Tab-separated table of C-alpha atoms in Angstrom:
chain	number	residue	atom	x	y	z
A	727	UNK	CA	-32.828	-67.608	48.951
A	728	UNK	CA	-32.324	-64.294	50.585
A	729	UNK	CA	-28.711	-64.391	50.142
A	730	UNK	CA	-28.937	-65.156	46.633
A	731	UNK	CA	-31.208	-62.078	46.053
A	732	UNK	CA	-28.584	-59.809	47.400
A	733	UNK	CA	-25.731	-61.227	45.808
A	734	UNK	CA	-27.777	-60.087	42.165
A	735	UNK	CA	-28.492	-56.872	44.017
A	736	UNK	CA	-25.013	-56.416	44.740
A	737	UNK	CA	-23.893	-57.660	41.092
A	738	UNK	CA	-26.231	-55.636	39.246
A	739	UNK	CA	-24.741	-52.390	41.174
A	740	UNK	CA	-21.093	-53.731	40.481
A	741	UNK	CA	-22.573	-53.941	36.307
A	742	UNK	CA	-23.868	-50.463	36.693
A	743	UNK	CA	-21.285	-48.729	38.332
A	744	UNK	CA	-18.525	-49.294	35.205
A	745	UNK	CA	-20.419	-47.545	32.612
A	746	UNK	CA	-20.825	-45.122	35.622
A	747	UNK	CA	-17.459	-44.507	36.207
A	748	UNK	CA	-16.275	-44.086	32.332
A	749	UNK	CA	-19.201	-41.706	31.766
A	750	UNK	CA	-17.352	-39.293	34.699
A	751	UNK	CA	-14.252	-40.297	33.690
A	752	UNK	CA	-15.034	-38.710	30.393
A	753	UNK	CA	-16.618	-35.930	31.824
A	754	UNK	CA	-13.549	-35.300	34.104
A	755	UNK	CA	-11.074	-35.135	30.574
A	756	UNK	CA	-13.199	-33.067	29.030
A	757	UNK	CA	-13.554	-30.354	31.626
A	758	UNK	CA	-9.661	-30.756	31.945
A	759	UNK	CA	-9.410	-30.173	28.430
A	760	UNK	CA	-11.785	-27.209	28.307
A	761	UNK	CA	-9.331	-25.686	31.170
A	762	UNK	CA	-6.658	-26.526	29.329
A	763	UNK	CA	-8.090	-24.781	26.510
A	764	UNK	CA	-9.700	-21.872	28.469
A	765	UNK	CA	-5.922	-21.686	30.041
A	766	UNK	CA	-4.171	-21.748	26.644
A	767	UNK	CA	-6.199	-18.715	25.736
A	768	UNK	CA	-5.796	-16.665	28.725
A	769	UNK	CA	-1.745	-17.268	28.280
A	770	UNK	CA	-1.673	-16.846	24.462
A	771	UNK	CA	-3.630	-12.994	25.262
A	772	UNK	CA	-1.224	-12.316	27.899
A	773	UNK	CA	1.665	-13.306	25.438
A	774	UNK	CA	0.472	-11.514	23.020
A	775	UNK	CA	0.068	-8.539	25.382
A	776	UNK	CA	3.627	-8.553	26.241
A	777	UNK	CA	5.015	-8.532	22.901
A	778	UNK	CA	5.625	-12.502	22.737
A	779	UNK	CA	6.570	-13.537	19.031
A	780	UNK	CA	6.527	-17.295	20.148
A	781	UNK	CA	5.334	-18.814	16.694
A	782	UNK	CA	3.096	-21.085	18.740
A	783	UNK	CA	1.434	-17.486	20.622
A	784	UNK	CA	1.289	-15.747	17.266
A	785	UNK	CA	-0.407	-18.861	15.286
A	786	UNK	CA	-3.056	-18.362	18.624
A	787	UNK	CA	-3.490	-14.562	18.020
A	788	UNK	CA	-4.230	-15.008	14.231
A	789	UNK	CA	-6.789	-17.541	15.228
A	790	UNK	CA	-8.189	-15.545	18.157
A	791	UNK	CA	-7.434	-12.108	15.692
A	792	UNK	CA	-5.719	-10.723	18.576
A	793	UNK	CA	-4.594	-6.962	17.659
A	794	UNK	CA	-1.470	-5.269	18.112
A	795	UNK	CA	-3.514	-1.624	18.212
A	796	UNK	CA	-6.780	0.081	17.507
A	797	UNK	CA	-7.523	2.886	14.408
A	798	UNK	CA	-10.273	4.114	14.534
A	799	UNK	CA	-11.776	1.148	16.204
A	800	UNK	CA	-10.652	-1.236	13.621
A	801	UNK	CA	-8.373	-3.818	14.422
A	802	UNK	CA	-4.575	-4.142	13.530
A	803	UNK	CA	-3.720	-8.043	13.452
A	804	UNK	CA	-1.136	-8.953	15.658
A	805	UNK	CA	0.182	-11.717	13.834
A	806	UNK	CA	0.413	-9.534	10.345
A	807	UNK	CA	2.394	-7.413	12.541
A	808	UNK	CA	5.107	-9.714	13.713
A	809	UNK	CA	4.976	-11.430	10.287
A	810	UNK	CA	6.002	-7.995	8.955
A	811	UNK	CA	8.374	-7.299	11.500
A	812	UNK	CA	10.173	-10.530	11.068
A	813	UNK	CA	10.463	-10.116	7.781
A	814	UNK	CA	11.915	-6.151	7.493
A	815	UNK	CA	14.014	-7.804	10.714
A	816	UNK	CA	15.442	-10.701	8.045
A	817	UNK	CA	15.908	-8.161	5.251
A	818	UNK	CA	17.959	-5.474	6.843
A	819	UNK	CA	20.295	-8.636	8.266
A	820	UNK	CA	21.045	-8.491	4.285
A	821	UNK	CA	21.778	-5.473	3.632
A	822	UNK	CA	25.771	-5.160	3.723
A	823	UNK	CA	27.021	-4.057	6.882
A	824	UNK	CA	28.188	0.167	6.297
A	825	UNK	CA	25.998	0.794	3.395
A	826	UNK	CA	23.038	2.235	5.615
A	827	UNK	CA	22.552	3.473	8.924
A	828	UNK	CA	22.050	1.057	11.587
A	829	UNK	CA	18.789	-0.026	12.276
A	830	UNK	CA	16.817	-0.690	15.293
A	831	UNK	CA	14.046	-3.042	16.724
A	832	UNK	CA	12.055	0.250	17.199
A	833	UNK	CA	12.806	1.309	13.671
A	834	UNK	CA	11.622	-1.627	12.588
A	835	UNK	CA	8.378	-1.827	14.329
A	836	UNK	CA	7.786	2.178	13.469
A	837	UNK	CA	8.272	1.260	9.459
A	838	UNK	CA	6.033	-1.909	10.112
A	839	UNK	CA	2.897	-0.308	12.591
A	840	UNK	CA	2.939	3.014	10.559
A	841	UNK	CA	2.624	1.502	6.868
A	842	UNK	CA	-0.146	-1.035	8.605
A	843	UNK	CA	-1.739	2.185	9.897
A	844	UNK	CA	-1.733	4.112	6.968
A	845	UNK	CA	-3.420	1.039	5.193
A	846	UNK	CA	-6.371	0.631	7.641
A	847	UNK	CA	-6.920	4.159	7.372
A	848	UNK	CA	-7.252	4.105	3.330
A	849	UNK	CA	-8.991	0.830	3.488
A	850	UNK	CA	-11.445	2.747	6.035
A	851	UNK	CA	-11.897	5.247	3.382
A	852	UNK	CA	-12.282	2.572	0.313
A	853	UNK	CA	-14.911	0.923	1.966
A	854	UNK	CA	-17.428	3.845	3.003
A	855	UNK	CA	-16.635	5.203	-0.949
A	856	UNK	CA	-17.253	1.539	-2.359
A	857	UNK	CA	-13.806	1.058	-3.449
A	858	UNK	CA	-11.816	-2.164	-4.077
A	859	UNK	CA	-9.087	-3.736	-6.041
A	860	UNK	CA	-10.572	-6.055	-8.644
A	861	UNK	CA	-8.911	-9.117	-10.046
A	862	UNK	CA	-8.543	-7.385	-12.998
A	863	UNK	CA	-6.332	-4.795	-11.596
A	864	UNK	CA	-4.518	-7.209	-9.602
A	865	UNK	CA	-3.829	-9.000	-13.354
A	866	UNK	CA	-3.040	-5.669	-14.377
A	867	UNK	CA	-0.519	-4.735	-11.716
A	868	UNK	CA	0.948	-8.241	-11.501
A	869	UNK	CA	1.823	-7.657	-15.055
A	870	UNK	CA	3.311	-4.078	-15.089
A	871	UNK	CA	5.643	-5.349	-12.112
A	872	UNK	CA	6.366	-8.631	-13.684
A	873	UNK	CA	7.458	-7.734	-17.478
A	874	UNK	CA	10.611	-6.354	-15.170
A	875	UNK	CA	11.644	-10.036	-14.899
A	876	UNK	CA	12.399	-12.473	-17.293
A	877	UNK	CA	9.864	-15.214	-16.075
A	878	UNK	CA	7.071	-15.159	-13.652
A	879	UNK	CA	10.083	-17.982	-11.764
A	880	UNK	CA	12.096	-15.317	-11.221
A	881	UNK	CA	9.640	-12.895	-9.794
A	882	UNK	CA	9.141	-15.830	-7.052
A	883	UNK	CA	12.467	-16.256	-7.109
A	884	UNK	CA	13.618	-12.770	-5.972
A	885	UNK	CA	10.637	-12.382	-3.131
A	886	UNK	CA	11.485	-15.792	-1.496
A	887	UNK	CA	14.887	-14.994	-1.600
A	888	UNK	CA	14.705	-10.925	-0.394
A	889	UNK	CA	11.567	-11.511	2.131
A	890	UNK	CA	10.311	-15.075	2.685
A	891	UNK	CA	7.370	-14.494	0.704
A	892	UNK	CA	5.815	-16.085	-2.458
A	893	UNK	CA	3.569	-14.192	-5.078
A	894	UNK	CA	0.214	-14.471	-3.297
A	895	UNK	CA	1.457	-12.988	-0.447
A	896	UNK	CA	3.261	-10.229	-2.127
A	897	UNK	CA	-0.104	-9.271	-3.972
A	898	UNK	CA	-2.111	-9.397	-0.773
A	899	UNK	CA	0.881	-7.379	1.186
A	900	UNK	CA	1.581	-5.394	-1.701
A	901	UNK	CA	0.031	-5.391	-5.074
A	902	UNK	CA	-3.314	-4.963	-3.348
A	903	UNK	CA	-2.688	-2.021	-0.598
A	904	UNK	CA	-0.877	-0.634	-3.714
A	905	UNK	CA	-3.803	-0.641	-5.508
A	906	UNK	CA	-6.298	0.670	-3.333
A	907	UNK	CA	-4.401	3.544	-2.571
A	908	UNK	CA	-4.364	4.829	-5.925
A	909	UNK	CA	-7.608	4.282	-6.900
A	910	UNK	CA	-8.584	6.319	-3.694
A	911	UNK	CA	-5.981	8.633	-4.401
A	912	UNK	CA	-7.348	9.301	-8.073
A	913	UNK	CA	-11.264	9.105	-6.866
A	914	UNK	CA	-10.230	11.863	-4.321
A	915	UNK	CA	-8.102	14.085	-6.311
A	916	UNK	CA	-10.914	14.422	-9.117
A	917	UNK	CA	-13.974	14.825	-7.251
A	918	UNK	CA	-15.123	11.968	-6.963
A	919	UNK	CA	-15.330	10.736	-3.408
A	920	UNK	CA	-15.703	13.216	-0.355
A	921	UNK	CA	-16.379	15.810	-2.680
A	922	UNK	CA	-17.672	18.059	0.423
A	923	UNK	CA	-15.012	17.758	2.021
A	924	UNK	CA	-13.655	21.285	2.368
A	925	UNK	CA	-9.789	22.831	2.837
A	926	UNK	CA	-8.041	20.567	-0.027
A	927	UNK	CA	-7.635	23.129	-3.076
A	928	UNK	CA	-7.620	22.336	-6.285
A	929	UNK	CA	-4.712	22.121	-8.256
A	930	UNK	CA	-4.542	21.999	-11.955
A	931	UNK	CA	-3.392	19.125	-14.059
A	932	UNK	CA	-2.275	19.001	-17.371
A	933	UNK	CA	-2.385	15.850	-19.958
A	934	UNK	CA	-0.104	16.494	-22.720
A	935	UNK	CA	2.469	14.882	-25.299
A	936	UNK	CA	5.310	16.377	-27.318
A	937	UNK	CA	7.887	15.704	-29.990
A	938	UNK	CA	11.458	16.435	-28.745
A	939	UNK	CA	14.234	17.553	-31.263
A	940	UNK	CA	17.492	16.863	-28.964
A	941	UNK	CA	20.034	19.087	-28.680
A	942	UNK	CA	21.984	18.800	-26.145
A	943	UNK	CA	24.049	15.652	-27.502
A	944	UNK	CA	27.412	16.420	-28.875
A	945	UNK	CA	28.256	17.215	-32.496
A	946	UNK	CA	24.690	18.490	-32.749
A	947	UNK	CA	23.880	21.460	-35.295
A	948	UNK	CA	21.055	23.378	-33.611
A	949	UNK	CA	19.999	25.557	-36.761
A	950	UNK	CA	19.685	22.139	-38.202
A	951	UNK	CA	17.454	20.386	-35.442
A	952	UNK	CA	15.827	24.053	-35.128
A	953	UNK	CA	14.646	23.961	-39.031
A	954	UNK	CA	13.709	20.456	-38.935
A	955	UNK	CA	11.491	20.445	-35.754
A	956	UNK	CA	9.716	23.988	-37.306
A	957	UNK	CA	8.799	21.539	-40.644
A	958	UNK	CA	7.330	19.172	-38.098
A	959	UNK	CA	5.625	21.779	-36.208
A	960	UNK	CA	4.015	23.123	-39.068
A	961	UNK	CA	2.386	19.642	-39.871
A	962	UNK	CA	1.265	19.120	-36.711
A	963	UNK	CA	-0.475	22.496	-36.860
A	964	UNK	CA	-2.110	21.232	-40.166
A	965	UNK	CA	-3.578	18.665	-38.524
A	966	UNK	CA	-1.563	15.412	-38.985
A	967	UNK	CA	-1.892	12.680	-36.760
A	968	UNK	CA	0.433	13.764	-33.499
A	969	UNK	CA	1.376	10.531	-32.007
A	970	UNK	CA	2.533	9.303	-35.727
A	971	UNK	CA	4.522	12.673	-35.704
A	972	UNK	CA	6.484	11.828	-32.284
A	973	UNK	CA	6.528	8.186	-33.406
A	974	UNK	CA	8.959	9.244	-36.269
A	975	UNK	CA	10.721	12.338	-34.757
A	976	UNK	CA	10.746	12.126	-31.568
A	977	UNK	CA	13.703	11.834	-29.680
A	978	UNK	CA	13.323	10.311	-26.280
A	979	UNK	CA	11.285	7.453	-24.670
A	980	UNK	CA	8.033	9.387	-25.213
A	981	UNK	CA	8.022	8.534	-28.771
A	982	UNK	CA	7.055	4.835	-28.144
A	983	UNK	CA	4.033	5.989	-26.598
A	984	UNK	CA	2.961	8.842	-29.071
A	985	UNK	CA	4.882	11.250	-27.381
A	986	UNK	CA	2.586	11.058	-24.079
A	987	UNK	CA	3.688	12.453	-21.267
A	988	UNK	CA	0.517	11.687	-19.425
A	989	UNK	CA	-1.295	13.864	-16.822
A	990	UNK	CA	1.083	16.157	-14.784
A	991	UNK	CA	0.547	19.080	-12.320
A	992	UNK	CA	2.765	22.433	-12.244
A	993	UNK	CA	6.247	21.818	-10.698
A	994	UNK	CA	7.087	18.836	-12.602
A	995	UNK	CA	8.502	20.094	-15.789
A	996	UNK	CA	11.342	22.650	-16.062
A	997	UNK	CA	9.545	25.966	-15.903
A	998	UNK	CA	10.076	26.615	-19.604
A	999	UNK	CA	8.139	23.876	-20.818
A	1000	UNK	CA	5.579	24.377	-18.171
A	1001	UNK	CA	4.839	28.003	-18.655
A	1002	UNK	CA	4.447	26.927	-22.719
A	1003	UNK	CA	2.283	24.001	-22.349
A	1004	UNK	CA	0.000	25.365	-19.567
A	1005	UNK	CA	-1.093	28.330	-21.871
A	1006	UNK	CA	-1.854	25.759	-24.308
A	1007	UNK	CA	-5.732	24.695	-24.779
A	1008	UNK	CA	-7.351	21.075	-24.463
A	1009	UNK	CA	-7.124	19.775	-28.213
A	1010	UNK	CA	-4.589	22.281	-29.895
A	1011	UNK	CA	-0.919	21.766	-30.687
A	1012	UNK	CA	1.246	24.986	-29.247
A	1013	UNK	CA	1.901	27.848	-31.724
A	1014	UNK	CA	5.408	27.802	-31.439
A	1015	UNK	CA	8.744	25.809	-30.356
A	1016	UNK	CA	9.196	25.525	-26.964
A	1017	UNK	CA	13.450	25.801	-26.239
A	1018	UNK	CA	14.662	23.715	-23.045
A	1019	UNK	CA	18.137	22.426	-21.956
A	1020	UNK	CA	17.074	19.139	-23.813
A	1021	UNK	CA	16.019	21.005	-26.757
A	1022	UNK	CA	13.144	21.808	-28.922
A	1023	UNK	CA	9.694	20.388	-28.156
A	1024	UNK	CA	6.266	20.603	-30.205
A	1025	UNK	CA	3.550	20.003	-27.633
A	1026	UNK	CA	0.033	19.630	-27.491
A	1027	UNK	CA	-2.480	19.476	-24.867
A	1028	UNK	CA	-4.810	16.586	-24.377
A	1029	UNK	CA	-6.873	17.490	-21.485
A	1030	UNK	CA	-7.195	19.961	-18.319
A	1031	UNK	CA	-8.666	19.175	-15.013
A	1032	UNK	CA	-8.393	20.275	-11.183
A	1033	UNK	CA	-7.285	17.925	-8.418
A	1034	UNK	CA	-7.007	17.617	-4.783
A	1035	UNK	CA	-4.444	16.945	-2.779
A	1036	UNK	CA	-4.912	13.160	-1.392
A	1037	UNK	CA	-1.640	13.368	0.161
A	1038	UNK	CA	-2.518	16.226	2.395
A	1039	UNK	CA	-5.932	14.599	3.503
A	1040	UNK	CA	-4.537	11.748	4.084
A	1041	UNK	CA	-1.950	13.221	6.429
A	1042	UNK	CA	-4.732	15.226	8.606
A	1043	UNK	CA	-6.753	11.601	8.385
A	1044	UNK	CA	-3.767	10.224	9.696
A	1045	UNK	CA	-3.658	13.605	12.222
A	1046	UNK	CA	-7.195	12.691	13.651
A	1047	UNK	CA	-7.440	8.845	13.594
A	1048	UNK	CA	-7.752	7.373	16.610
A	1049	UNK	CA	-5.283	5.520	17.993
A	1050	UNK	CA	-4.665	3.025	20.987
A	1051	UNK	CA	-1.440	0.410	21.330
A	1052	UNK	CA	-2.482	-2.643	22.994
A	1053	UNK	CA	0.948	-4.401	23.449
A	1054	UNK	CA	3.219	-3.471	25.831
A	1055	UNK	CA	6.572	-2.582	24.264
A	1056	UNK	CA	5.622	-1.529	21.074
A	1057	UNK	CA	6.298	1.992	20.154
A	1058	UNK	CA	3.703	4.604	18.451
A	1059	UNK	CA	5.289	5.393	15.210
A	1060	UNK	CA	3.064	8.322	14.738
A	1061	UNK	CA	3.047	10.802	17.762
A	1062	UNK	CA	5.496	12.821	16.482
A	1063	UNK	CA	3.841	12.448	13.191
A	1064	UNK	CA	0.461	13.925	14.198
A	1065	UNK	CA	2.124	16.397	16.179
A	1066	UNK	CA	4.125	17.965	13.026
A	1067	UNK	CA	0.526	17.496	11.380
A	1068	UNK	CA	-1.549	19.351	13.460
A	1069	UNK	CA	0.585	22.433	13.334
A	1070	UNK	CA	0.535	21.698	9.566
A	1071	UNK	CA	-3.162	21.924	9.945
A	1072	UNK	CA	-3.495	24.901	11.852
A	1073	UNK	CA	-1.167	26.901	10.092
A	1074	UNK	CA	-2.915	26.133	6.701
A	1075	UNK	CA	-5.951	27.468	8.790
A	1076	UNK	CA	-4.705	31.074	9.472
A	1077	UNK	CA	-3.398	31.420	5.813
């Protein structure tokens, strides 16, 4: 009787003991796993740290949004770098050998890290001043870049072929950064963002259009083109509509547009034509022809307004960001930069 009582003692251990020994068997895989894990980490930051571009370690650092470097806090993505890299790396290998200068890996990575800079530090800027690109100037962009090509096909086409990328990634590399600049640029220039920001002047812009009477073709009578461009200027002095004017007479792509030249600042022009149309008013059509090497031009002013320069903001943002690289191996594209900038900076000061 006795014996039989132990035996079910000793059977009813045995029956407990398997689930037993699964349940730490399971426990023992997972913790291996969670090492495993734990390990993969630790190796993929240490990769990352010395410059692997292992697919596998830079699939890890996108996940784990390992950076490449610091601005101004804000992280540069590792794996947008090496994308980027690999990329310019695959281009240049196209470029026929002789018609540029050779290229290094540290060229490479300086044209890569510096334009990835420059973007964080506008995109720093957009955000505090509320400013993004919309779908609808995406749609707009898209379709000023695309009318280039004969089919939207050949747009994808020409980026698979030139840079391994397809259209949504050339908008979001591109299109996008494009965008954002110059809206920030614009809001900037005109006041409308940082406007207490001191030490940017103002410069003045000029939005204009004009009728052009060539004559600097051959076989061309200037008393001729002279006569007929003062009939033209008289009506436009009368009042007729301008843009029909240029429409009709003009002579050079302008004249699909009205004659527009759009808004330009001093330095752009040849100085004749500058001189004329900046003494012009907002609204009025100039009092007399104005004589270049192209020819005779009516012109009329269509607005006035002061700017600042983005450019040279940006370059003293660029001056003062900080910066820290966190890979080993990678080069900073910009010391020499901000050096050349801060004595930019300080001899603007003692002007």
């Amino acid at each position: 009787m006795e014996e039989s009582k132990i035996e079910k003692q000793e059977e009813s251990t045995e029956n407990k003991g398997g689930p037993m020994k699964w349940k730490f068997f399971a426990m023992g895989i997972a913790t291996l796993l969670v090492l495993v894990g734990v390990f993969g980490v630790v190796y993929s930051v240490f990769a990352v740290k010395y410059g692997s571009k292992s697919p596998a370690i830079v699939k890890v650092a996108e996940v784990l949004n390992l950076p490449v470097a610091h601005v101004n806090g804000m992280a540069i993505p590792y794996y947008l770098y090496v994308e980027d890299v690999n990329t310019l790396n695959a281009f240049y290998k196209k470029v026929p050998a002789g018609s540029m200068a050779p290229v290094t890996e540290e060229n490479v990575s300086d044209q890569v890290l510096s334009r990835l800079i420059v973007n964080s530090i506008i995109k720093e800027i957009a955000r505090e001043a509320k400013i993004a690109a919309t779908e609808e100037d995406v749609q707009e962009a898209k379709t000023s870049i695309f009318s280039q090509y004969p089919s939207e096909a050949d747009v994808e086409k020409e980026l698979s072929e030139q840079y391994g990328w397809d259209i949504p990634t050339y908008v979001e590399k591109i299109v996008k950064p494009m965008i954002i600049e110059k809206k920030v640029s614009e809001a900037f220039e005109l006041g409308e963002i940082l406007a207490d920001v001191e030490g940017y002047s103002s410069e003045e812009e000029i939005s204009a259009s004009h009728i052009l009477f060539r004559t600097d073709g051959e076989d061309v009578d200037e008393e001729e083109v002279k006569e007929i461009a003062e009939a033209v200027l008289e009506r436009a002095k009368g009042g007729e509509d301008f843009a029909a004017l240029a429409t009709e007479f003009g002579s050079d792509a302008t004249k699909d547009a009205g004659g527009s030249l759009g808004w330009f600042g001093r330095g752009m022009m040849v100085p004749e034509f500058e001189e004329a149309v900046f003494a012009v008013e907002p609204g009025q059509v100039g009092a007399e022809l104005v004589e270049t090497e192209f020819g005779y031009h009516i012109v009329k002013v269509d607005g006035k307004r002061s700017v600042r320069d983005f450019g040279v903001y940006l370059d003293d943002k660029i001056g003062e960001a900080s910066f820290e690289i966190l890979v080993k191996g990678v080069h900073d594209p910009l010391a020499d930069y901000r050096k050349l900038q801060e004595e930019a900076k300080q001899a603007r000061a003692e002007e």
